[in-house]
Amino acid sequence: MPRSPTRHSTPDRPPPARRLRALAPELLGFAVAGSFAYAADLALFVWLRGPAGLDPFTAKSLSFLAGCTIAYTGNAVGTYRTRTAPPPYGGPNPRTPTPTSLRRYTLFLAVNLAGALVQLACLGLSHHVLGLTSATADTVSGAGVGMALATCLRFWGTRTLVFRHAGDVPVQMVSKADEG
């Protein structure tokens, strides 16, 4: 006897459990790439802040950029390698970045910056609005709640904005003048 569609599924859309199972390899790949990026970000920050003697903001900016580059590379050659056509290499050097790959990396960087802002917003809300000023509260809000929300945003942005399926049509804004 065929199953009747539920509230969350239609004949064209599989039920949530099946969609989640289909999403599992993508989530795992995203997590692996993110783990390597986090480890590189942390190690580089500690080294730049300690032995290299840089100020914390310069050290964090450089380590963030390195972590984003590692996450982008891991997702581009691993998790989402089948979602994007190879970028068109126009020059004699196949390693030369193309406008397509630079645009994709820039968009990836913007998504990750948005994630960083989410973490800072959680920390700011907890620390300055709710008055939870202990080191533990800062860690829970910034590195716990903020990281969880930022990771969700990064996953969504990476899969829908940066590494879309070839058939996905980007959302276009329509002005009132264009409507008619």
GROMACS .gro file of N, CA and C in nm:
model
  540
    1MET      N    1   0.084  -0.116   0.000
    1MET     CA    2   0.000   0.000   0.000
    1MET      C    3   0.090   0.124   0.000
    2PRO      N    4   0.072   0.216  -0.096
    2PRO     CA    5   0.157   0.335  -0.103
    2PRO      C    6   0.131   0.428   0.014
    3ARG      N    7   0.239   0.492   0.055
    3ARG     CA    8   0.228   0.587   0.165
    3ARG      C    9   0.164   0.716   0.116
    4SER      N   10   0.077   0.770   0.196
    4SER     CA   11   0.019   0.898   0.158
    4SER      C   12   0.117   1.008   0.196
    5PRO      N   13   0.120   1.115   0.116
    5PRO     CA   14   0.212   1.225   0.148
    5PRO      C   15   0.180   1.284   0.284
    6THR      N   16   0.285   1.317   0.355
    6THR     CA   17   0.266   1.383   0.484
    6THR      C   18   0.269   1.534   0.463
    7ARG      N   19   0.259   1.604   0.571
    7ARG     CA   20   0.262   1.750   0.564
    7ARG      C   21   0.395   1.800   0.507
    8HIS      N   22   0.505   1.726   0.531
    8HIS     CA   23   0.638   1.769   0.490
    8HIS      C   24   0.683   1.705   0.359
    9SER      N   25   0.603   1.620   0.301
    9SER     CA   26   0.643   1.559   0.175
    9SER      C   27   0.528   1.564   0.077
   10THR      N   28   0.562   1.568  -0.048
   10THR     CA   29   0.465   1.566  -0.156
   10THR      C   30   0.508   1.455  -0.250
   11PRO      N   31   0.428   1.423  -0.348
   11PRO     CA   32   0.472   1.319  -0.441
   11PRO      C   33   0.607   1.351  -0.507
   12ASP      N   34   0.639   1.480  -0.525
   12ASP     CA   35   0.765   1.519  -0.588
   12ASP      C   36   0.878   1.536  -0.487
   13ARG      N   37   0.847   1.543  -0.360
   13ARG     CA   38   0.947   1.571  -0.257
   13ARG      C   39   0.949   1.456  -0.157
   14PRO      N   40   1.066   1.395  -0.136
   14PRO     CA   41   1.073   1.282  -0.043
   14PRO      C   42   1.052   1.327   0.102
   15PRO      N   43   1.018   1.232   0.190
   15PRO     CA   44   0.998   1.268   0.331
   15PRO      C   45   1.128   1.317   0.395
   16PRO      N   46   1.116   1.391   0.506
   16PRO     CA   47   1.234   1.450   0.570
   16PRO      C   48   1.345   1.349   0.604
   17ALA      N   49   1.308   1.231   0.652
   17ALA     CA   50   1.410   1.132   0.689
   17ALA      C   51   1.494   1.092   0.568
   18ARG      N   52   1.432   1.075   0.455
   18ARG     CA   53   1.507   1.038   0.334
   18ARG      C   54   1.594   1.154   0.286
   19ARG      N   55   1.542   1.276   0.297
   19ARG     CA   56   1.622   1.393   0.257
   19ARG      C   57   1.744   1.407   0.348
   20LEU      N   58   1.726   1.382   0.478
   20LEU     CA   59   1.838   1.391   0.572
   20LEU      C   60   1.942   1.284   0.543
   21ARG      N   61   1.898   1.162   0.513
   21ARG     CA   62   1.994   1.056   0.476
   21ARG      C   63   2.070   1.093   0.350
   22ALA      N   64   2.004   1.154   0.255
   22ALA     CA   65   2.070   1.195   0.131
   22ALA      C   66   2.168   1.310   0.158
   23LEU      N   67   2.140   1.390   0.259
   23LEU     CA   68   2.224   1.505   0.293
   23LEU      C   69   2.344   1.466   0.379
   24ALA      N   70   2.341   1.348   0.441
   24ALA     CA   71   2.445   1.305   0.534
   24ALA      C   72   2.586   1.311   0.476
   25PRO      N   73   2.612   1.260   0.355
   25PRO     CA   74   2.749   1.270   0.303
   25PRO      C   75   2.796   1.415   0.285
   26GLU      N   76   2.705   1.501   0.246
   26GLU     CA   77   2.739   1.642   0.230
   26GLU      C   78   2.770   1.706   0.365
   27LEU      N   79   2.689   1.676   0.465
   27LEU     CA   80   2.715   1.727   0.601
   27LEU      C   81   2.849   1.677   0.653
   28LEU      N   82   2.879   1.549   0.630
   28LEU     CA   83   3.005   1.493   0.676
   28LEU      C   84   3.124   1.560   0.607
   29GLY      N   85   3.116   1.576   0.475
   29GLY     CA   86   3.224   1.642   0.401
   29GLY      C   87   3.244   1.785   0.446
   30PHE      N   88   3.134   1.855   0.468
   30PHE     CA   89   3.141   1.993   0.515
   30PHE      C   90   3.206   1.998   0.653
   31ALA      N   91   3.171   1.905   0.739
   31ALA     CA   92   3.228   1.900   0.875
   31ALA      C   93   3.377   1.868   0.872
   32VAL      N   94   3.418   1.777   0.784
   32VAL     CA   95   3.560   1.742   0.775
   32VAL      C   96   3.641   1.862   0.726
   33ALA      N   97   3.593   1.926   0.619
   33ALA     CA   98   3.663   2.044   0.568
   33ALA      C   99   3.668   2.154   0.675
   34GLY      N  100   3.557   2.173   0.745
   34GLY     CA  101   3.552   2.274   0.851
   34GLY      C  102   3.644   2.241   0.968
   35SER      N  103   3.657   2.114   1.000
   35SER     CA  104   3.746   2.073   1.109
   35SER      C  105   3.892   2.103   1.076
   36PHE      N  106   3.932   2.072   0.953
   36PHE     CA  107   4.069   2.104   0.912
   36PHE      C  108   4.091   2.255   0.912
   37ALA      N  109   3.991   2.329   0.865
   37ALA     CA  110   4.003   2.475   0.862
   37ALA      C  111   4.012   2.532   1.003
   38TYR      N  112   3.932   2.479   1.094
   38TYR     CA  113   3.935   2.526   1.233
   38TYR      C  114   4.071   2.497   1.296
   39ALA      N  115   4.124   2.378   1.274
   39ALA     CA  116   4.254   2.341   1.330
   39ALA      C  117   4.364   2.433   1.276
   40ALA      N  118   4.359   2.461   1.147
   40ALA     CA  119   4.460   2.550   1.087
   40ALA      C  120   4.445   2.692   1.141
   41ASP      N  121   4.323   2.740   1.152
   41ASP     CA  122   4.295   2.874   1.204
   41ASP      C  123   4.350   2.885   1.346
   42LEU      N  124   4.319   2.789   1.430
   42LEU     CA  125   4.363   2.792   1.569
   42LEU      C  126   4.516   2.784   1.580
   43ALA      N  127   4.576   2.690   1.508
   43ALA     CA  128   4.722   2.673   1.516
   43ALA      C  129   4.795   2.798   1.465
   44LEU      N  130   4.748   2.852   1.354
   44LEU     CA  131   4.813   2.971   1.299
   44LEU      C  132   4.794   3.091   1.392
   45PHE      N  133   4.675   3.106   1.449
   45PHE     CA  134   4.651   3.216   1.542
   45PHE      C  135   4.745   3.207   1.662
   46VAL      N  136   4.756   3.087   1.720
   46VAL     CA  137   4.843   3.069   1.836
   46VAL      C  138   4.988   3.102   1.800
   47TRP      N  139   5.032   3.056   1.683
   47TRP     CA  140   5.170   3.083   1.641
   47TRP      C  141   5.192   3.232   1.612
   48LEU      N  142   5.099   3.294   1.540
   48LEU     CA  143   5.114   3.436   1.507
   48LEU      C  144   5.107   3.523   1.631
   49ARG      N  145   5.025   3.484   1.726
   49ARG     CA  146   5.010   3.562   1.849
   49ARG      C  147   5.129   3.541   1.942
   50GLY      N  148   5.182   3.417   1.944
   50GLY     CA  149   5.293   3.384   2.034
   50GLY      C  150   5.429   3.412   1.972
   51PRO      N  151   5.491   3.309   1.912
   51PRO     CA  152   5.627   3.326   1.860
   51PRO      C  153   5.643   3.437   1.757
   52ALA      N  154   5.543   3.457   1.671
   52ALA     CA  155   5.555   3.562   1.569
   52ALA      C  156   5.535   3.701   1.628
   53GLY      N  157   5.466   3.710   1.741
   53GLY     CA  158   5.451   3.837   1.812
   53GLY      C  159   5.356   3.938   1.751
   54LEU      N  160   5.260   3.893   1.671
   54LEU     CA  161   5.164   3.987   1.612
   54LEU      C  162   5.056   4.024   1.713
   55ASP      N  163   4.993   4.139   1.690
   55ASP     CA  164   4.882   4.178   1.776
   55ASP      C  165   4.764   4.085   1.749
   56PRO      N  166   4.669   4.074   1.843
   56PRO     CA  167   4.561   3.975   1.829
   56PRO      C  168   4.472   3.994   1.707
   57PHE      N  169   4.446   4.118   1.668
   57PHE     CA  170   4.356   4.141   1.555
   57PHE      C  171   4.422   4.105   1.422
   58THR      N  172   4.548   4.138   1.406
   58THR     CA  173   4.620   4.099   1.285
   58THR      C  174   4.635   3.948   1.279
   59ALA      N  175   4.672   3.887   1.393
   59ALA     CA  176   4.687   3.742   1.398
   59ALA      C  177   4.556   3.672   1.364
   60LYS      N  178   4.445   3.720   1.420
   60LYS     CA  179   4.316   3.657   1.394
   60LYS      C  180   4.272   3.679   1.250
   61SER      N  181   4.296   3.796   1.196
   61SER     CA  182   4.259   3.823   1.057
   61SER      C  183   4.333   3.728   0.962
   62LEU      N  184   4.462   3.712   0.983
   62LEU     CA  185   4.540   3.623   0.897
   62LEU      C  186   4.502   3.477   0.916
   63SER      N  187   4.479   3.437   1.041
   63SER     CA  188   4.442   3.296   1.064
   63SER      C  189   4.302   3.268   1.010
   64PHE      N  190   4.211   3.366   1.019
   64PHE     CA  191   4.076   3.350   0.963
   64PHE      C  192   4.083   3.333   0.812
   65LEU      N  193   4.164   3.414   0.746
   65LEU     CA  194   4.180   3.405   0.601
   65LEU      C  195   4.239   3.269   0.562
   66ALA      N  196   4.337   3.221   0.636
   66ALA     CA  197   4.396   3.089   0.609
   66ALA      C  198   4.292   2.978   0.630
   67GLY      N  199   4.214   2.988   0.739
   67GLY     CA  200   4.111   2.888   0.765
   67GLY      C  201   4.005   2.887   0.656
   68CYS      N  202   3.964   3.005   0.610
   68CYS     CA  203   3.865   3.013   0.500
   68CYS      C  204   3.920   2.951   0.373
   69THR      N  205   4.047   2.974   0.345
   69THR     CA  206   4.109   2.917   0.225
   69THR      C  207   4.112   2.766   0.232
   70ILE      N  208   4.144   2.712   0.347
   70ILE     CA  209   4.146   2.566   0.364
   70ILE      C  210   4.005   2.509   0.354
   71ALA      N  211   3.907   2.574   0.417
   71ALA     CA  212   3.769   2.527   0.408
   71ALA      C  213   3.719   2.533   0.264
   72TYR      N  214   3.749   2.641   0.194
   72TYR     CA  215   3.707   2.655   0.055
   72TYR      C  216   3.767   2.543  -0.031
   73THR      N  217   3.897   2.521  -0.014
   73THR     CA  218   3.964   2.418  -0.093
   73THR      C  219   3.907   2.281  -0.062
   74GLY      N  220   3.887   2.250   0.065
   74GLY     CA  221   3.830   2.121   0.103
   74GLY      C  222   3.691   2.100   0.046
   75ASN      N  223   3.610   2.204   0.048
   75ASN     CA  224   3.475   2.193  -0.007
   75ASN      C  225   3.476   2.188  -0.160
   76ALA      N  226   3.564   2.265  -0.222
   76ALA     CA  227   3.568   2.269  -0.369
   76ALA      C  228   3.620   2.137  -0.428
   77VAL      N  229   3.723   2.080  -0.368
   77VAL     CA  230   3.780   1.956  -0.426
   77VAL      C  231   3.723   1.831  -0.360
   78GLY      N  232   3.649   1.848  -0.251
   78GLY     CA  233   3.592   1.733  -0.181
   78GLY      C  234   3.442   1.734  -0.184
   79THR      N  235   3.383   1.797  -0.087
   79THR     CA  236   3.239   1.793  -0.063
   79THR      C  237   3.156   1.830  -0.185
   80TYR      N  238   3.191   1.938  -0.252
   80TYR     CA  239   3.108   1.989  -0.362
   80TYR      C  240   3.173   1.975  -0.499
   81ARG      N  241   3.267   1.884  -0.514
   81ARG     CA  242   3.339   1.871  -0.640
   81ARG      C  243   3.246   1.838  -0.758
   82THR      N  244   3.134   1.771  -0.733
   82THR     CA  245   3.043   1.737  -0.842
   82THR      C  246   2.939   1.845  -0.869
   83ARG      N  247   2.933   1.945  -0.785
   83ARG     CA  248   2.832   2.050  -0.802
   83ARG      C  249   2.875   2.160  -0.897
   84THR      N  250   2.999   2.169  -0.925
   84THR     CA  251   3.045   2.281  -1.007
   84THR      C  252   3.119   2.229  -1.128
   85ALA      N  253   3.096   2.293  -1.238
   85ALA     CA  254   3.173   2.261  -1.357
   85ALA      C  255   3.315   2.313  -1.337
   86PRO      N  256   3.415   2.248  -1.398
   86PRO     CA  257   3.551   2.300  -1.383
   86PRO      C  258   3.557   2.443  -1.435
   87PRO      N  259   3.624   2.531  -1.363
   87PRO     CA  260   3.632   2.669  -1.410
   87PRO      C  261   3.704   2.676  -1.543
   88PRO      N  262   3.664   2.765  -1.630
   88PRO     CA  263   3.728   2.776  -1.761
   88PRO      C  264   3.866   2.841  -1.749
   89TYR      N  265   3.968   2.765  -1.772
   89TYR     CA  266   4.104   2.818  -1.767
   89TYR      C  267   4.140   2.870  -1.904
   90GLY      N  268   4.160   2.999  -1.912
   90GLY     CA  269   4.184   3.060  -2.041
   90GLY      C  270   4.329   3.079  -2.077
   91GLY      N  271   4.419   3.075  -1.981
   91GLY     CA  272   4.558   3.105  -2.010
   91GLY      C  273   4.645   2.982  -2.022
   92PRO      N  274   4.771   3.003  -2.049
   92PRO     CA  275   4.862   2.891  -2.064
   92PRO      C  276   4.892   2.820  -1.932
   93ASN      N  277   4.874   2.888  -1.821
   93ASN     CA  278   4.901   2.829  -1.691
   93ASN      C  279   4.770   2.778  -1.631
   94PRO      N  280   4.750   2.645  -1.618
   94PRO     CA  281   4.623   2.594  -1.567
   94PRO      C  282   4.600   2.626  -1.420
   95ARG      N  283   4.701   2.675  -1.350
   95ARG     CA  284   4.683   2.709  -1.208
   95ARG      C  285   4.641   2.856  -1.189
   96THR      N  286   4.631   2.930  -1.296
   96THR     CA  287   4.592   3.070  -1.286
   96THR      C  288   4.446   3.080  -1.245
   97PRO      N  289   4.415   3.155  -1.140
   97PRO     CA  290   4.275   3.170  -1.100
   97PRO      C  291   4.194   3.237  -1.209
   98THR      N  292   4.071   3.198  -1.221
   98THR     CA  293   3.982   3.258  -1.320
   98THR      C  294   3.883   3.348  -1.250
   99PRO      N  295   3.816   3.434  -1.325
   99PRO     CA  296   3.714   3.516  -1.262
   99PRO      C  297   3.607   3.432  -1.192
  100THR      N  298   3.573   3.314  -1.247
  100THR     CA  299   3.473   3.228  -1.185
  100THR      C  300   3.521   3.179  -1.049
  101SER      N  301   3.642   3.129  -1.042
  101SER     CA  302   3.690   3.075  -0.914
  101SER      C  303   3.716   3.188  -0.814
  102LEU      N  304   3.760   3.303  -0.859
  102LEU     CA  305   3.778   3.416  -0.768
  102LEU      C  306   3.643   3.465  -0.714
  103ARG      N  307   3.543   3.470  -0.801
  103ARG     CA  308   3.410   3.510  -0.759
  103ARG      C  309   3.355   3.412  -0.657
  104ARG      N  310   3.373   3.283  -0.682
  104ARG     CA  311   3.325   3.179  -0.591
  104ARG      C  312   3.397   3.190  -0.455
  105TYR      N  313   3.529   3.211  -0.458
  105TYR     CA  314   3.604   3.223  -0.333
  105TYR      C  315   3.561   3.348  -0.256
  106THR      N  316   3.539   3.457  -0.327
  106THR     CA  317   3.495   3.582  -0.263
  106THR      C  318   3.359   3.563  -0.197
  107LEU      N  319   3.269   3.495  -0.265
  107LEU     CA  320   3.137   3.467  -0.209
  107LEU      C  321   3.150   3.376  -0.086
  108PHE      N  322   3.238   3.277  -0.094
  108PHE     CA  323   3.263   3.188   0.020
  108PHE      C  324   3.317   3.267   0.139
  109LEU      N  325   3.408   3.358   0.111
  109LEU     CA  326   3.463   3.443   0.217
  109LEU      C  327   3.354   3.530   0.280
  110ALA      N  328   3.265   3.582   0.198
  110ALA     CA  329   3.154   3.665   0.249
  110ALA      C  330   3.061   3.582   0.338
  111VAL      N  331   3.031   3.460   0.298
  111VAL     CA  332   2.947   3.372   0.379
  111VAL      C  333   3.014   3.346   0.514
  112ASN      N  334   3.145   3.323   0.513
  112ASN     CA  335   3.218   3.297   0.637
  112ASN      C  336   3.228   3.422   0.725
  113LEU      N  337   3.240   3.538   0.663
  113LEU     CA  338   3.237   3.662   0.741
  113LEU      C  339   3.101   3.681   0.807
  114ALA      N  340   2.994   3.647   0.736
  114ALA     CA  341   2.861   3.655   0.794
  114ALA      C  342   2.850   3.560   0.913
  115GLY      N  343   2.909   3.442   0.902
  115GLY     CA  344   2.912   3.349   1.015
  115GLY      C  345   2.987   3.406   1.133
  116ALA      N  346   3.100   3.472   1.106
  116ALA     CA  347   3.177   3.534   1.214
  116ALA      C  348   3.095   3.644   1.282
  117LEU      N  349   3.018   3.719   1.204
  117LEU     CA  350   2.932   3.823   1.262
  117LEU      C  351   2.823   3.763   1.351
  118VAL      N  352   2.771   3.647   1.312
  118VAL     CA  353   2.671   3.579   1.395
  118VAL      C  354   2.733   3.543   1.530
  119GLN      N  355   2.855   3.490   1.528
  119GLN     CA  356   2.923   3.456   1.653
  119GLN      C  357   2.944   3.579   1.740
  120LEU      N  358   2.989   3.688   1.678
  120LEU     CA  359   3.009   3.811   1.754
  120LEU      C  360   2.878   3.866   1.808
  121ALA      N  361   2.771   3.854   1.731
  121ALA     CA  362   2.640   3.901   1.777
  121ALA      C  363   2.593   3.821   1.898
  122CYS      N  364   2.614   3.690   1.896
  122CYS     CA  365   2.576   3.608   2.011
  122CYS      C  366   2.657   3.648   2.134
  123LEU      N  367   2.785   3.668   2.115
  123LEU     CA  368   2.871   3.709   2.225
  123LEU      C  369   2.829   3.847   2.278
  124GLY      N  370   2.804   3.941   2.188
  124GLY     CA  371   2.762   4.075   2.227
  124GLY      C  372   2.629   4.075   2.300
  125LEU      N  373   2.534   3.998   2.252
  125LEU     CA  374   2.403   3.988   2.317
  125LEU      C  375   2.418   3.934   2.458
  126SER      N  376   2.492   3.826   2.472
  126SER     CA  377   2.510   3.765   2.603
  126SER      C  378   2.586   3.857   2.698
  127HIS      N  379   2.695   3.913   2.649
  127HIS     CA  380   2.784   3.990   2.735
  127HIS      C  381   2.728   4.128   2.770
  128HIS      N  382   2.680   4.200   2.668
  128HIS     CA  383   2.641   4.340   2.689
  128HIS      C  384   2.493   4.360   2.716
  129VAL      N  385   2.407   4.275   2.659
  129VAL     CA  386   2.263   4.293   2.678
  129VAL      C  387   2.213   4.212   2.798
  130LEU      N  388   2.251   4.085   2.803
  130LEU     CA  389   2.205   4.000   2.913
  130LEU      C  390   2.291   4.013   3.038
  131GLY      N  391   2.410   4.075   3.024
  131GLY     CA  392   2.497   4.096   3.140
  131GLY      C  393   2.569   3.971   3.188
  132LEU      N  394   2.580   3.869   3.103
  132LEU     CA  395   2.651   3.746   3.140
  132LEU      C  396   2.798   3.765   3.102
  133THR      N  397   2.879   3.809   3.198
  133THR     CA  398   3.014   3.855   3.167
  133THR      C  399   3.126   3.761   3.209
  134SER      N  400   3.093   3.645   3.260
  134SER     CA  401   3.200   3.552   3.301
  134SER      C  402   3.266   3.491   3.177
  135ALA      N  403   3.385   3.439   3.197
  135ALA     CA  404   3.456   3.373   3.087
  135ALA      C  405   3.377   3.253   3.036
  136THR      N  406   3.311   3.182   3.127
  136THR     CA  407   3.230   3.066   3.087
  136THR      C  408   3.111   3.111   3.000
  137ALA      N  409   3.044   3.217   3.040
  137ALA     CA  410   2.930   3.268   2.962
  137ALA      C  411   2.976   3.314   2.824
  138ASP      N  412   3.091   3.381   2.819
  138ASP     CA  413   3.144   3.426   2.690
  138ASP      C  414   3.176   3.306   2.600
  139THR      N  415   3.232   3.201   2.659
  139THR     CA  416   3.266   3.082   2.581
  139THR      C  417   3.140   3.013   2.530
  140VAL      N  418   3.040   2.999   2.616
  140VAL     CA  419   2.916   2.933   2.577
  140VAL      C  420   2.846   3.014   2.467
  141SER      N  421   2.838   3.146   2.483
  141SER     CA  422   2.766   3.227   2.385
  141SER      C  423   2.842   3.241   2.253
  142GLY      N  424   2.972   3.265   2.260
  142GLY     CA  425   3.049   3.287   2.138
  142GLY      C  426   3.092   3.160   2.069
  143ALA      N  427   3.153   3.069   2.146
  143ALA     CA  428   3.207   2.946   2.086
  143ALA      C  429   3.107   2.832   2.087
  144GLY      N  430   3.001   2.843   2.164
  144GLY     CA  431   2.900   2.738   2.168
  144GLY      C  432   2.781   2.773   2.081
  145VAL      N  433   2.692   2.856   2.135
  145VAL     CA  434   2.571   2.894   2.063
  145VAL      C  435   2.604   2.966   1.933
  146GLY      N  436   2.696   3.062   1.941
  146GLY     CA  437   2.733   3.138   1.822
  146GLY      C  438   2.793   3.051   1.714
  147MET      N  439   2.881   2.958   1.753
  147MET     CA  440   2.943   2.868   1.655
  147MET      C  441   2.838   2.777   1.591
  148ALA      N  442   2.743   2.727   1.670
  148ALA     CA  443   2.638   2.640   1.615
  148ALA      C  444   2.553   2.715   1.512
  149LEU      N  445   2.509   2.836   1.548
  149LEU     CA  446   2.429   2.914   1.454
  149LEU      C  447   2.510   2.954   1.331
  150ALA      N  448   2.636   2.993   1.352
  150ALA     CA  449   2.721   3.033   1.240
  150ALA      C  450   2.748   2.915   1.147
  151THR      N  451   2.764   2.796   1.202
  151THR     CA  452   2.787   2.678   1.120
  151THR      C  453   2.666   2.648   1.033
  152CYS      N  454   2.547   2.662   1.089
  152CYS     CA  455   2.424   2.643   1.009
  152CYS      C  456   2.419   2.745   0.895
  153LEU      N  457   2.449   2.870   0.924
  153LEU     CA  458   2.451   2.973   0.821
  153LEU      C  459   2.557   2.942   0.715
  154ARG      N  460   2.675   2.902   0.758
  154ARG     CA  461   2.783   2.870   0.664
  154ARG      C  462   2.746   2.752   0.575
  155PHE      N  463   2.685   2.650   0.634
  155PHE     CA  464   2.645   2.534   0.554
  155PHE      C  465   2.541   2.574   0.450
  156TRP      N  466   2.439   2.647   0.493
  156TRP     CA  467   2.337   2.692   0.400
  156TRP      C  468   2.398   2.778   0.289
  157GLY      N  469   2.479   2.876   0.327
  157GLY     CA  470   2.539   2.966   0.228
  157GLY      C  471   2.633   2.896   0.134
  158THR      N  472   2.710   2.802   0.186
  158THR     CA  473   2.805   2.730   0.102
  158THR      C  474   2.733   2.646  -0.002
  159ARG      N  475   2.628   2.577   0.040
  159ARG     CA  476   2.560   2.486  -0.054
  159ARG      C  477   2.462   2.558  -0.147
  160THR      N  478   2.406   2.670  -0.105
  160THR     CA  479   2.307   2.736  -0.190
  160THR      C  480   2.360   2.856  -0.266
  161LEU      N  481   2.463   2.922  -0.215
  161LEU     CA  482   2.515   3.040  -0.282
  161LEU      C  483   2.647   3.015  -0.354
  162VAL      N  484   2.736   2.939  -0.291
  162VAL     CA  485   2.870   2.922  -0.347
  162VAL      C  486   2.878   2.804  -0.442
  163PHE      N  487   2.831   2.687  -0.398
  163PHE     CA  488   2.841   2.564  -0.477
  163PHE      C  489   2.701   2.514  -0.513
  164ARG      N  490   2.631   2.589  -0.595
  164ARG     CA  491   2.497   2.549  -0.639
  164ARG      C  492   2.506   2.435  -0.737
  165HIS      N  493   2.396   2.358  -0.746
  165HIS     CA  494   2.384   2.259  -0.853
  165HIS      C  495   2.379   2.333  -0.986
  166ALA      N  496   2.425   2.270  -1.090
  166ALA     CA  497   2.428   2.334  -1.222
  166ALA      C  498   2.289   2.381  -1.265
  167GLY      N  499   2.183   2.309  -1.226
  167GLY     CA  500   2.048   2.344  -1.265
  167GLY      C  501   1.982   2.450  -1.179
  168ASP      N  502   2.044   2.485  -1.067
  168ASP     CA  503   1.986   2.584  -0.978
  168ASP      C  504   1.987   2.721  -1.045
  169VAL      N  505   1.879   2.791  -1.033
  169VAL     CA  506   1.869   2.925  -1.088
  169VAL      C  507   1.886   3.023  -0.973
  170PRO      N  508   1.981   3.116  -0.986
  170PRO     CA  509   1.998   3.212  -0.877
  170PRO      C  510   1.875   3.301  -0.862
  171VAL      N  511   1.847   3.336  -0.740
  171VAL     CA  512   1.735   3.425  -0.712
  171VAL      C  513   1.771   3.563  -0.764
  172GLN      N  514   1.680   3.622  -0.841
  172GLN     CA  515   1.705   3.755  -0.895
  172GLN      C  516   1.607   3.853  -0.834
  173MET      N  517   1.655   3.970  -0.806
  173MET     CA  518   1.568   4.072  -0.750
  173MET      C  519   1.495   4.142  -0.865
  174VAL      N  520   1.368   4.169  -0.842
  174VAL     CA  521   1.287   4.236  -0.941
  174VAL      C  522   1.241   4.368  -0.882
  175SER      N  523   1.267   4.475  -0.952
  175SER     CA  524   1.222   4.605  -0.902
  175SER      C  525   1.077   4.628  -0.942
  176LYS      N  526   1.013   4.725  -0.880
  176LYS     CA  527   0.874   4.758  -0.914
  176LYS      C  528   0.864   4.803  -1.060
  177ALA      N  529   0.965   4.868  -1.113
  177ALA     CA  530   0.962   4.912  -1.253
  177ALA      C  531   0.964   4.794  -1.347
  178ASP      N  532   1.036   4.685  -1.310
  178ASP     CA  533   1.044   4.567  -1.395
  178ASP      C  534   0.914   4.489  -1.397
  179GLU      N  535   0.832   4.503  -1.291
  179GLU     CA  536   0.710   4.426  -1.281
  179GLU      C  537   0.601   4.478  -1.374
  180GLY      N  538   0.611   4.600  -1.413
  180GLY     CA  539   0.507   4.632  -1.502
  180GLY      C  540   0.456   4.762  -1.516
   0.00000   0.00000   0.00000
